[in-house]
PDB file of C-alpha atoms in Angstrom:
ATOM      1  CA  UNK A   1      -9.069 -16.012  -0.141  1.00  0.00           C
ATOM      2  CA  UNK A   2      -8.308 -18.599  -2.796  1.00  0.00           C
ATOM      3  CA  UNK A   3      -9.049 -17.756  -6.405  1.00  0.00           C
ATOM      4  CA  UNK A   4      -8.897 -20.099  -9.399  1.00  0.00           C
ATOM      5  CA  UNK A   5      -7.954 -18.920 -12.884  1.00  0.00           C
ATOM      6  CA  UNK A   6      -9.493 -20.263 -16.076  1.00  0.00           C
ATOM      7  CA  UNK A   7      -6.592 -22.723 -16.321  1.00  0.00           C
ATOM      8  CA  UNK A   8      -7.209 -24.024 -12.808  1.00  0.00           C
ATOM      9  CA  UNK A   9      -4.210 -22.257 -11.278  1.00  0.00           C
ATOM     10  CA  UNK A  10      -4.598 -21.291  -7.653  1.00  0.00           C
ATOM     11  CA  UNK A  11      -3.922 -17.717  -6.530  1.00  0.00           C
ATOM     12  CA  UNK A  12      -4.022 -16.993  -2.827  1.00  0.00           C
ATOM     13  CA  UNK A  13      -5.021 -13.517  -1.730  1.00  0.00           C
ATOM     14  CA  UNK A  14      -4.115 -12.342   1.732  1.00  0.00           C
ATOM     15  CA  UNK A  15      -5.428  -9.215   3.421  1.00  0.00           C
ATOM     16  CA  UNK A  16      -4.080  -7.450   6.484  1.00  0.00           C
ATOM     17  CA  UNK A  17      -6.079  -4.740   8.213  1.00  0.00           C
ATOM     18  CA  UNK A  18      -4.470  -2.420  10.747  1.00  0.00           C
ATOM     19  CA  UNK A  19      -5.361   0.918  12.267  1.00  0.00           C
ATOM     20  CA  UNK A  20      -2.068   2.652  12.952  1.00  0.00           C
ATOM     21  CA  UNK A  21       0.685   0.156  12.182  1.00  0.00           C
ATOM     22  CA  UNK A  22       2.582   2.220   9.607  1.00  0.00           C
ATOM     23  CA  UNK A  23       5.439  -0.280   9.632  1.00  0.00           C
ATOM     24  CA  UNK A  24       3.185  -2.745   7.826  1.00  0.00           C
ATOM     25  CA  UNK A  25       3.553  -0.588   4.715  1.00  0.00           C
ATOM     26  CA  UNK A  26       7.199  -1.716   4.634  1.00  0.00           C
ATOM     27  CA  UNK A  27       5.949  -5.101   3.464  1.00  0.00           C
ATOM     28  CA  UNK A  28       5.488  -3.511   0.040  1.00  0.00           C
ATOM     29  CA  UNK A  29       9.267  -3.223  -0.237  1.00  0.00           C
ATOM     30  CA  UNK A  30       9.658  -6.946   0.372  1.00  0.00           C
ATOM     31  CA  UNK A  31       6.663  -8.263  -1.582  1.00  0.00           C
ATOM     32  CA  UNK A  32       6.306  -6.470  -4.936  1.00  0.00           C
ATOM     33  CA  UNK A  33       2.777  -7.796  -5.485  1.00  0.00           C
ATOM     34  CA  UNK A  34       1.539  -6.141  -2.295  1.00  0.00           C
ATOM     35  CA  UNK A  35      -0.740  -3.155  -2.558  1.00  0.00           C
ATOM     36  CA  UNK A  36      -1.044  -0.651   0.282  1.00  0.00           C
ATOM     37  CA  UNK A  37      -4.382   1.121   0.788  1.00  0.00           C
ATOM     38  CA  UNK A  38      -5.747   3.324   3.548  1.00  0.00           C
ATOM     39  CA  UNK A  39      -9.038   4.806   4.645  1.00  0.00           C
ATOM     40  CA  UNK A  40      -9.090   8.573   4.230  1.00  0.00           C
ATOM     41  CA  UNK A  41      -9.245  10.640   7.408  1.00  0.00           C
ATOM     42  CA  UNK A  42      -9.363  14.442   7.511  1.00  0.00           C
ATOM     43  CA  UNK A  43      -7.470  15.842  10.469  1.00  0.00           C
ATOM     44  CA  UNK A  44      -8.017  19.445  11.492  1.00  0.00           C
ATOM     45  CA  UNK A  45      -7.118  20.934  14.865  1.00  0.00           C
ATOM     46  CA  UNK A  46      -6.534  17.453  16.336  1.00  0.00           C
ATOM     47  CA  UNK A  47     -10.044  16.405  15.287  1.00  0.00           C
ATOM     48  CA  UNK A  48     -10.455  13.291  13.187  1.00  0.00           C
ATOM     49  CA  UNK A  49     -13.151  13.116  10.525  1.00  0.00           C
ATOM     50  CA  UNK A  50     -13.366   9.562   9.163  1.00  0.00           C
ATOM     51  CA  UNK A  51     -14.416   9.661   5.492  1.00  0.00           C
ATOM     52  CA  UNK A  52     -14.665   5.879   4.937  1.00  0.00           C
ATOM     53  CA  UNK A  53     -13.076   6.246   1.475  1.00  0.00           C
ATOM     54  CA  UNK A  54     -10.439   3.745   0.372  1.00  0.00           C
ATOM     55  CA  UNK A  55      -7.337   5.466  -1.091  1.00  0.00           C
ATOM     56  CA  UNK A  56      -4.079   4.244  -2.657  1.00  0.00           C
ATOM     57  CA  UNK A  57      -0.824   4.249  -0.725  1.00  0.00           C
ATOM     58  CA  UNK A  58       0.031   4.495   2.940  1.00  0.00           C
ATOM     59  CA  UNK A  59      -1.454   7.282   5.048  1.00  0.00           C
ATOM     60  CA  UNK A  60       1.253   8.953   7.073  1.00  0.00           C
ATOM     61  CA  UNK A  61      -0.418  10.667   9.999  1.00  0.00           C
ATOM     62  CA  UNK A  62       2.064  11.627  12.675  1.00  0.00           C
ATOM     63  CA  UNK A  63       1.111   9.980  15.951  1.00  0.00           C
ATOM     64  CA  UNK A  64      -2.187   8.588  14.666  1.00  0.00           C
ATOM     65  CA  UNK A  65      -2.425   6.124  17.563  1.00  0.00           C
ATOM     66  CA  UNK A  66      -1.705   8.893  20.029  1.00  0.00           C
ATOM     67  CA  UNK A  67      -4.444  11.026  18.510  1.00  0.00           C
ATOM     68  CA  UNK A  68      -6.839   8.120  18.960  1.00  0.00           C
ATOM     69  CA  UNK A  69      -5.647   7.771  22.561  1.00  0.00           C
ATOM     70  CA  UNK A  70      -6.517  11.423  23.156  1.00  0.00           C
ATOM     71  CA  UNK A  71      -9.967  10.947  21.648  1.00  0.00           C
ATOM     72  CA  UNK A  72     -10.404   7.882  23.875  1.00  0.00           C
ATOM     73  CA  UNK A  73      -9.648   9.983  26.971  1.00  0.00           C
ATOM     74  CA  UNK A  74      -6.270   8.679  28.151  1.00  0.00           C
ATOM     75  CA  UNK A  75      -4.510  10.984  30.667  1.00  0.00           C
ATOM     76  CA  UNK A  76      -2.444  13.740  29.033  1.00  0.00           C
ATOM     77  CA  UNK A  77       0.683  12.763  31.011  1.00  0.00           C
ATOM     78  CA  UNK A  78       0.603   9.289  29.461  1.00  0.00           C
ATOM     79  CA  UNK A  79       0.085  10.726  25.987  1.00  0.00           C
ATOM     80  CA  UNK A  80       2.910  13.277  26.404  1.00  0.00           C
ATOM     81  CA  UNK A  81       5.376  10.580  27.493  1.00  0.00           C
ATOM     82  CA  UNK A  82       4.320   8.370  24.592  1.00  0.00           C
ATOM     83  CA  UNK A  83       4.702  11.306  22.183  1.00  0.00           C
ATOM     84  CA  UNK A  84       8.314  11.909  23.246  1.00  0.00           C
ATOM     85  CA  UNK A  85       9.216   8.234  22.858  1.00  0.00           C
ATOM     86  CA  UNK A  86       7.347   7.866  19.582  1.00  0.00           C
ATOM     87  CA  UNK A  87       8.942  10.968  18.101  1.00  0.00           C
ATOM     88  CA  UNK A  88      12.459   9.606  18.601  1.00  0.00           C
ATOM     89  CA  UNK A  89      11.552   6.221  17.138  1.00  0.00           C
ATOM     90  CA  UNK A  90       9.605   7.582  14.170  1.00  0.00           C
ATOM     91  CA  UNK A  91      12.360   9.920  12.980  1.00  0.00           C
ATOM     92  CA  UNK A  92      14.599   6.933  12.381  1.00  0.00           C
ATOM     93  CA  UNK A  93      11.851   4.707  10.971  1.00  0.00           C
ATOM     94  CA  UNK A  94      10.505   7.207   8.429  1.00  0.00           C
ATOM     95  CA  UNK A  95      13.948   7.748   6.920  1.00  0.00           C
ATOM     96  CA  UNK A  96      14.497   4.006   6.650  1.00  0.00           C
ATOM     97  CA  UNK A  97      11.075   3.430   5.042  1.00  0.00           C
ATOM     98  CA  UNK A  98      11.613   6.171   2.455  1.00  0.00           C
ATOM     99  CA  UNK A  99      14.947   4.667   1.434  1.00  0.00           C
ATOM    100  CA  UNK A 100      13.418   1.180   1.175  1.00  0.00           C
ATOM    101  CA  UNK A 101      10.469   2.358  -0.939  1.00  0.00           C
ATOM    102  CA  UNK A 102      12.709   4.206  -3.399  1.00  0.00           C
ATOM    103  CA  UNK A 103      15.107   1.283  -3.581  1.00  0.00           C
ATOM    104  CA  UNK A 104      12.427  -1.276  -4.432  1.00  0.00           C
ATOM    105  CA  UNK A 105      10.217   0.834  -6.710  1.00  0.00           C
ATOM    106  CA  UNK A 106      11.862  -0.436  -9.910  1.00  0.00           C
ATOM    107  CA  UNK A 107      11.562  -4.040  -8.746  1.00  0.00           C
ATOM    108  CA  UNK A 108       7.866  -3.537  -8.009  1.00  0.00           C
ATOM    109  CA  UNK A 109       7.241  -1.998 -11.427  1.00  0.00           C
ATOM    110  CA  UNK A 110       9.029  -4.878 -13.200  1.00  0.00           C
ATOM    111  CA  UNK A 111       6.996  -7.395 -11.202  1.00  0.00           C
ATOM    112  CA  UNK A 112       3.707  -5.698 -12.121  1.00  0.00           C
ATOM    113  CA  UNK A 113       4.641  -5.626 -15.829  1.00  0.00           C
ATOM    114  CA  UNK A 114       5.625  -9.310 -15.724  1.00  0.00           C
ATOM    115  CA  UNK A 115       2.412 -10.183 -13.901  1.00  0.00           C
ATOM    116  CA  UNK A 116       0.267  -8.459 -16.531  1.00  0.00           C
ATOM    117  CA  UNK A 117       2.241 -10.021 -19.382  1.00  0.00           C
ATOM    118  CA  UNK A 118       1.666 -13.485 -17.915  1.00  0.00           C
ATOM    119  CA  UNK A 119      -2.062 -12.772 -17.661  1.00  0.00           C
ATOM    120  CA  UNK A 120      -2.131 -11.717 -21.310  1.00  0.00           C
ATOM    121  CA  UNK A 121      -0.133 -14.774 -22.364  1.00  0.00           C
ATOM    122  CA  UNK A 122      -2.737 -17.132 -20.915  1.00  0.00           C
ATOM    123  CA  UNK A 123      -5.794 -15.067 -21.774  1.00  0.00           C
ATOM    124  CA  UNK A 124      -8.347 -16.074 -24.392  1.00  0.00           C
ATOM    125  CA  UNK A 125      -8.450 -12.593 -25.922  1.00  0.00           C
ATOM    126  CA  UNK A 126      -8.139 -12.021 -29.641  1.00  0.00           C
ATOM    127  CA  UNK A 127      -5.019 -10.498 -31.169  1.00  0.00           C
ATOM    128  CA  UNK A 128      -6.433  -6.960 -31.384  1.00  0.00           C
ATOM    129  CA  UNK A 129      -7.504  -7.018 -27.736  1.00  0.00           C
ATOM    130  CA  UNK A 130      -4.063  -8.217 -26.655  1.00  0.00           C
ATOM    131  CA  UNK A 131      -2.400  -5.530 -28.789  1.00  0.00           C
ATOM    132  CA  UNK A 132      -4.609  -2.887 -27.138  1.00  0.00           C
ATOM    133  CA  UNK A 133      -3.865  -4.294 -23.687  1.00  0.00           C
ATOM    134  CA  UNK A 134      -0.124  -4.131 -24.432  1.00  0.00           C
ATOM    135  CA  UNK A 135      -0.456  -0.513 -25.549  1.00  0.00           C
ATOM    136  CA  UNK A 136      -2.349   0.292 -22.351  1.00  0.00           C
ATOM    137  CA  UNK A 137       0.307  -1.496 -20.299  1.00  0.00           C
ATOM    138  CA  UNK A 138       3.030   0.537 -21.988  1.00  0.00           C
ATOM    139  CA  UNK A 139       1.167   3.807 -21.391  1.00  0.00           C
ATOM    140  CA  UNK A 140       0.544   2.925 -17.750  1.00  0.00           C
ATOM    141  CA  UNK A 141       4.189   1.968 -17.260  1.00  0.00           C
ATOM    142  CA  UNK A 142       5.468   5.187 -18.825  1.00  0.00           C
ATOM    143  CA  UNK A 143       3.095   7.310 -16.748  1.00  0.00           C
ATOM    144  CA  UNK A 144       4.002   5.442 -13.552  1.00  0.00           C
ATOM    145  CA  UNK A 145       0.431   4.262 -13.176  1.00  0.00           C
ATOM    146  CA  UNK A 146       1.095   0.581 -12.492  1.00  0.00           C
TER     147      UNK A 146
END
């Protein structure tokens, strides 16, 4: 999607949808302007209840794709083999993702602050509105809400 600002600047917006590709959430460590969202799913006793509610952050459901495979009726022997392989791979991947997210959190926060400051710089708001927006930005930054 291409969006034009009041000053005629072009901002491209890209969207990626995936069902169980948790590794895509690693993109947030590379691109600080990326936002990760997920659709909420309640899981109880290997049953999946899709809530169709958009939530912030990645949704870490162990073996989500394998659960879907079970619901779809794949043979249990295939699912068991896939579970063993997936378990070994995921142990390594989850540790690596956690380290990456912690490492890049400060960079992401600085990018979001800079992005909002640039928006305020080029806005047509009056001085009081900008002052209030700066106070809100400070409060959001201090609370970790950016």
